[in-house]
Amino acid sequence: MKRKKAILMSNNERQPEMRELGVLRSFIGHRAAEAVLTRYSMAELLRADRKSLMEVRFMGPSKANAILALPRLLDLVSVPRTGGRVISCSRDIFELFRFSAGIREQEHFVVLALNSRNRIIYEETTAVGSVNTVHVSPADILKPAIRHAAASIICMHNHPSGDPAPSADDRSLTDRIARASTLMGIRFLDHLVITVSSYYSFSDSGEI
């Protein structure tokens, strides 16, 4: 899998903001979109309530309603259709899952099973946790790969906090997955921590 530099680098931080501005502008206009993104990150905006939205400059009832409808809309249109996708780098995964991950209020752990050409053949959510943790074993993670005769796997989970920095538990789990997948003869390509606007790749950072 081709490597890319981790997204936590400063020269990449503006790109998601520009995309988010473009999305919001189509719903609530340019001035209101700029005002909203000055106050909220995209992850925070998806959980904002009407009262706080109405305090934002250029925001009226209809625009607040449009924003309040965004989580449901994103849930409908951004469900990843991963079957058959070829993955060449970590950003491919981020673009597929950023919005569906961003609207979730609990951590979800997802396993992608790939064939020898890095084409996704199966996707499975193996565990759902709380707002700041999810518990899953390497055995549960490898089951989908074994069932579908996968050549490799990519793992990912979301951080509802909006901060993609991995925890000590995330690092420990990544190490255990790497050891277990080696024993089973399955390539472990990456483990990503995803939010709506950024991500962390263990592969890109040289930890896999």
mmCIF file of C-alpha atoms in Angstrom:
data_model
loop_
_atom_site.group_PDB
_atom_site.id
_atom_site.type_symbol
_atom_site.label_atom_id
_atom_site.label_comp_id
_atom_site.label_asym_id
_atom_site.label_seq_id
_atom_site.Cartn_x
_atom_site.Cartn_y
_atom_site.Cartn_z
ATOM 1 C CA MET A 1 0.000 0.000 0.000
ATOM 2 C CA LYS A 2 1.501 3.327 -1.075
ATOM 3 C CA ARG A 3 2.389 5.517 1.868
ATOM 4 C CA LYS A 4 1.461 9.128 2.397
ATOM 5 C CA LYS A 5 2.562 11.569 5.036
ATOM 6 C CA ALA A 6 0.309 11.699 8.077
ATOM 7 C CA ILE A 7 -2.554 14.154 7.824
ATOM 8 C CA LEU A 8 -1.619 15.784 11.100
ATOM 9 C CA MET A 9 0.901 17.905 9.172
ATOM 10 C CA SER A 10 0.038 21.595 9.045
ATOM 11 C CA ASN A 11 0.195 21.930 5.259
ATOM 12 C CA ASN A 12 -2.791 19.618 4.920
ATOM 13 C CA GLU A 13 -5.045 21.192 7.546
ATOM 14 C CA ARG A 14 -6.588 23.851 5.299
ATOM 15 C CA GLN A 15 -7.906 21.468 2.665
ATOM 16 C CA PRO A 16 -10.689 19.895 4.768
ATOM 17 C CA GLU A 17 -11.752 23.374 5.957
ATOM 18 C CA MET A 18 -12.184 24.574 2.368
ATOM 19 C CA ARG A 19 -14.260 21.514 1.498
ATOM 20 C CA GLU A 20 -16.422 22.007 4.580
ATOM 21 C CA LEU A 21 -16.948 25.664 3.689
ATOM 22 C CA GLY A 22 -18.060 24.621 0.211
ATOM 23 C CA VAL A 23 -20.545 22.092 1.596
ATOM 24 C CA LEU A 24 -22.047 24.499 4.135
ATOM 25 C CA ARG A 25 -22.174 27.381 1.665
ATOM 26 C CA SER A 26 -24.582 25.404 -0.523
ATOM 27 C CA PHE A 27 -26.937 25.009 2.460
ATOM 28 C CA ILE A 28 -26.759 28.324 4.306
ATOM 29 C CA GLY A 29 -24.828 30.799 2.139
ATOM 30 C CA HIS A 30 -21.241 32.001 2.242
ATOM 31 C CA ARG A 31 -21.367 34.509 5.123
ATOM 32 C CA ALA A 32 -23.254 32.203 7.472
ATOM 33 C CA ALA A 33 -20.984 29.278 6.571
ATOM 34 C CA GLU A 34 -17.868 31.297 7.360
ATOM 35 C CA ALA A 35 -19.353 32.486 10.654
ATOM 36 C CA VAL A 36 -20.337 28.957 11.667
ATOM 37 C CA LEU A 37 -16.919 27.463 10.874
ATOM 38 C CA THR A 38 -15.234 30.233 12.854
ATOM 39 C CA ARG A 39 -17.103 29.029 15.916
ATOM 40 C CA TYR A 40 -17.412 25.272 15.340
ATOM 41 C CA SER A 41 -15.339 22.458 13.945
ATOM 42 C CA MET A 42 -17.331 20.240 11.588
ATOM 43 C CA ALA A 43 -17.532 17.525 14.251
ATOM 44 C CA GLU A 44 -18.907 20.034 16.787
ATOM 45 C CA LEU A 45 -21.344 21.457 14.245
ATOM 46 C CA LEU A 46 -22.920 18.059 13.633
ATOM 47 C CA ARG A 47 -23.821 17.957 17.348
ATOM 48 C CA ALA A 48 -24.829 21.601 17.836
ATOM 49 C CA ASP A 49 -28.279 22.517 19.185
ATOM 50 C CA ARG A 50 -30.686 25.165 17.900
ATOM 51 C CA LYS A 51 -30.064 27.624 20.732
ATOM 52 C CA SER A 52 -26.305 27.810 20.166
ATOM 53 C CA LEU A 53 -26.721 27.939 16.375
ATOM 54 C CA MET A 54 -29.060 30.919 16.634
ATOM 55 C CA GLU A 55 -26.323 32.845 18.457
ATOM 56 C CA VAL A 56 -24.097 32.714 15.358
ATOM 57 C CA ARG A 57 -23.979 35.794 13.136
ATOM 58 C CA PHE A 58 -26.005 35.623 9.879
ATOM 59 C CA MET A 59 -27.941 32.634 11.225
ATOM 60 C CA GLY A 60 -31.735 32.589 11.040
ATOM 61 C CA PRO A 61 -34.313 29.872 11.787
ATOM 62 C CA SER A 62 -34.268 28.367 8.286
ATOM 63 C CA LYS A 63 -30.474 28.168 8.219
ATOM 64 C CA ALA A 64 -30.408 26.633 11.690
ATOM 65 C CA ASN A 65 -32.940 24.037 10.506
ATOM 66 C CA ALA A 66 -30.716 23.219 7.529
ATOM 67 C CA ILE A 67 -27.740 22.595 9.803
ATOM 68 C CA LEU A 68 -29.788 20.530 12.246
ATOM 69 C CA ALA A 69 -30.826 18.324 9.310
ATOM 70 C CA LEU A 70 -27.221 17.724 8.224
ATOM 71 C CA PRO A 71 -26.473 14.675 10.426
ATOM 72 C CA ARG A 72 -29.436 12.757 9.041
ATOM 73 C CA LEU A 73 -28.639 13.830 5.486
ATOM 74 C CA LEU A 74 -24.997 12.791 5.801
ATOM 75 C CA ASP A 75 -26.079 9.504 7.325
ATOM 76 C CA LEU A 76 -28.183 8.830 4.226
ATOM 77 C CA VAL A 77 -25.767 9.917 1.512
ATOM 78 C CA SER A 78 -22.360 9.057 2.954
ATOM 79 C CA VAL A 79 -22.785 5.388 3.826
ATOM 80 C CA PRO A 80 -19.617 4.001 2.251
ATOM 81 C CA ARG A 81 -20.129 1.740 -0.738
ATOM 82 C CA THR A 82 -16.782 0.045 -0.361
ATOM 83 C CA GLY A 83 -17.269 -3.197 -2.277
ATOM 84 C CA GLY A 84 -14.852 -3.399 -5.183
ATOM 85 C CA ARG A 85 -12.921 -0.251 -4.268
ATOM 86 C CA VAL A 86 -9.164 -0.372 -4.783
ATOM 87 C CA ILE A 87 -7.224 1.282 -1.954
ATOM 88 C CA SER A 88 -3.909 2.916 -2.805
ATOM 89 C CA CYS A 89 -3.267 5.064 0.281
ATOM 90 C CA SER A 90 -4.641 6.002 3.684
ATOM 91 C CA ARG A 91 -6.433 9.062 2.337
ATOM 92 C CA ASP A 92 -8.636 6.805 0.191
ATOM 93 C CA ILE A 93 -10.025 5.329 3.415
ATOM 94 C CA PHE A 94 -10.434 8.736 5.022
ATOM 95 C CA GLU A 95 -12.449 10.078 2.083
ATOM 96 C CA LEU A 96 -14.706 7.010 2.127
ATOM 97 C CA PHE A 97 -15.499 7.152 5.833
ATOM 98 C CA ARG A 98 -14.940 10.716 7.093
ATOM 99 C CA PHE A 99 -18.585 11.800 7.173
ATOM 100 C CA SER A 100 -20.099 8.538 8.378
ATOM 101 C CA ALA A 101 -17.438 8.474 11.120
ATOM 102 C CA GLY A 102 -17.959 12.123 11.986
ATOM 103 C CA ILE A 103 -21.649 11.793 12.829
ATOM 104 C CA ARG A 104 -21.239 8.825 15.167
ATOM 105 C CA GLU A 105 -21.409 9.575 18.876
ATOM 106 C CA GLN A 106 -19.773 6.294 19.921
ATOM 107 C CA GLU A 107 -16.542 4.725 18.737
ATOM 108 C CA HIS A 108 -17.067 2.148 15.973
ATOM 109 C CA PHE A 109 -14.342 -0.309 14.987
ATOM 110 C CA VAL A 110 -14.450 -1.327 11.327
ATOM 111 C CA VAL A 111 -12.449 -3.975 9.476
ATOM 112 C CA LEU A 112 -11.945 -3.947 5.716
ATOM 113 C CA ALA A 113 -10.923 -7.216 4.070
ATOM 114 C CA LEU A 114 -8.957 -6.848 0.824
ATOM 115 C CA ASN A 115 -7.762 -9.185 -1.903
ATOM 116 C CA SER A 116 -4.208 -9.415 -3.238
ATOM 117 C CA ARG A 117 -4.777 -6.333 -5.427
ATOM 118 C CA ASN A 118 -5.900 -4.173 -2.490
ATOM 119 C CA ARG A 119 -9.508 -4.328 -3.640
ATOM 120 C CA ILE A 120 -12.077 -4.274 -0.825
ATOM 121 C CA ILE A 121 -14.057 -7.503 -0.751
ATOM 122 C CA TYR A 122 -15.815 -7.108 2.599
ATOM 123 C CA GLU A 123 -16.521 -4.522 5.304
ATOM 124 C CA GLU A 124 -17.615 -5.283 8.858
ATOM 125 C CA THR A 125 -18.193 -3.254 12.016
ATOM 126 C CA THR A 126 -16.748 -5.582 14.622
ATOM 127 C CA ALA A 127 -17.435 -3.501 17.741
ATOM 128 C CA VAL A 128 -19.298 -0.434 18.991
ATOM 129 C CA GLY A 129 -18.066 1.246 22.156
ATOM 130 C CA SER A 130 -18.652 4.411 24.160
ATOM 131 C CA VAL A 131 -17.848 8.043 23.441
ATOM 132 C CA ASN A 132 -14.138 7.526 24.127
ATOM 133 C CA THR A 133 -13.334 3.822 23.908
ATOM 134 C CA VAL A 134 -14.122 0.633 22.038
ATOM 135 C CA HIS A 135 -13.091 -2.878 23.053
ATOM 136 C CA VAL A 136 -12.281 -5.455 20.397
ATOM 137 C CA SER A 137 -9.937 -8.430 20.227
ATOM 138 C CA PRO A 138 -7.528 -9.383 17.431
ATOM 139 C CA ALA A 139 -9.508 -12.607 17.006
ATOM 140 C CA ASP A 140 -12.719 -10.665 16.305
ATOM 141 C CA ILE A 141 -10.827 -8.424 13.887
ATOM 142 C CA LEU A 142 -9.338 -11.317 11.913
ATOM 143 C CA LYS A 143 -12.545 -13.370 11.653
ATOM 144 C CA PRO A 144 -13.927 -11.400 8.652
ATOM 145 C CA ALA A 145 -10.601 -11.744 6.842
ATOM 146 C CA ILE A 146 -10.467 -15.493 7.427
ATOM 147 C CA ARG A 147 -14.110 -16.017 6.411
ATOM 148 C CA HIS A 148 -13.598 -14.133 3.149
ATOM 149 C CA ALA A 149 -10.128 -15.494 2.375
ATOM 150 C CA ALA A 150 -8.665 -11.992 2.440
ATOM 151 C CA ALA A 151 -5.037 -11.312 1.613
ATOM 152 C CA SER A 152 -4.918 -8.255 3.863
ATOM 153 C CA ILE A 153 -6.904 -6.073 6.245
ATOM 154 C CA ILE A 154 -7.250 -2.397 7.061
ATOM 155 C CA CYS A 155 -8.685 -1.425 10.444
ATOM 156 C CA MET A 156 -10.160 1.886 11.474
ATOM 157 C CA HIS A 157 -12.184 3.480 14.213
ATOM 158 C CA ASN A 158 -13.572 6.948 14.836
ATOM 159 C CA HIS A 159 -12.915 9.420 17.641
ATOM 160 C CA PRO A 160 -16.150 11.330 18.421
ATOM 161 C CA SER A 161 -14.062 13.956 20.223
ATOM 162 C CA GLY A 162 -12.771 15.187 16.864
ATOM 163 C CA ASP A 163 -9.135 14.552 17.850
ATOM 164 C CA PRO A 164 -7.552 11.764 15.754
ATOM 165 C CA ALA A 165 -4.482 11.350 17.984
ATOM 166 C CA PRO A 166 -4.268 7.667 18.994
ATOM 167 C CA SER A 167 -4.500 6.683 22.640
ATOM 168 C CA ALA A 168 -2.184 4.270 24.436
ATOM 169 C CA ASP A 169 -4.905 1.620 24.065
ATOM 170 C CA ASP A 170 -5.060 2.287 20.313
ATOM 171 C CA ARG A 171 -1.314 1.713 20.030
ATOM 172 C CA SER A 172 -1.445 -1.439 22.126
ATOM 173 C CA LEU A 173 -4.291 -2.852 20.031
ATOM 174 C CA THR A 174 -2.415 -2.048 16.822
ATOM 175 C CA ASP A 175 0.604 -4.006 18.074
ATOM 176 C CA ARG A 176 -1.567 -6.993 18.974
ATOM 177 C CA ILE A 177 -3.319 -6.950 15.591
ATOM 178 C CA ALA A 178 0.065 -6.859 13.847
ATOM 179 C CA ARG A 179 1.314 -9.901 15.763
ATOM 180 C CA ALA A 180 -1.898 -11.878 15.263
ATOM 181 C CA SER A 181 -2.152 -11.113 11.548
ATOM 182 C CA THR A 182 1.460 -12.197 11.023
ATOM 183 C CA LEU A 183 0.700 -15.527 12.691
ATOM 184 C CA MET A 184 -2.333 -15.995 10.416
ATOM 185 C CA GLY A 185 -0.459 -15.038 7.248
ATOM 186 C CA ILE A 186 -2.670 -11.992 6.624
ATOM 187 C CA ARG A 187 -1.097 -8.624 5.804
ATOM 188 C CA PHE A 188 -2.057 -5.835 8.195
ATOM 189 C CA LEU A 189 -1.886 -2.741 5.988
ATOM 190 C CA ASP A 190 -3.061 0.024 8.291
ATOM 191 C CA HIS A 191 -5.025 1.143 11.319
ATOM 192 C CA LEU A 192 -6.620 4.574 10.998
ATOM 193 C CA VAL A 193 -8.231 6.846 13.563
ATOM 194 C CA ILE A 194 -10.779 8.982 11.722
ATOM 195 C CA THR A 195 -12.730 12.155 12.449
ATOM 196 C CA VAL A 196 -14.822 14.230 10.074
ATOM 197 C CA SER A 197 -11.937 16.569 9.225
ATOM 198 C CA SER A 198 -8.694 14.671 9.864
ATOM 199 C CA TYR A 199 -7.180 11.272 10.484
ATOM 200 C CA TYR A 200 -4.173 9.427 11.860
ATOM 201 C CA SER A 201 -2.585 6.521 9.986
ATOM 202 C CA PHE A 202 -0.353 4.075 11.841
ATOM 203 C CA SER A 203 1.111 2.996 8.506
ATOM 204 C CA ASP A 204 1.923 6.544 7.402
ATOM 205 C CA SER A 205 3.609 7.208 10.735
ATOM 206 C CA GLY A 206 5.817 4.117 10.340
ATOM 207 C CA GLU A 207 4.253 2.229 13.250
ATOM 208 C CA ILE A 208 3.139 -0.729 11.116
#
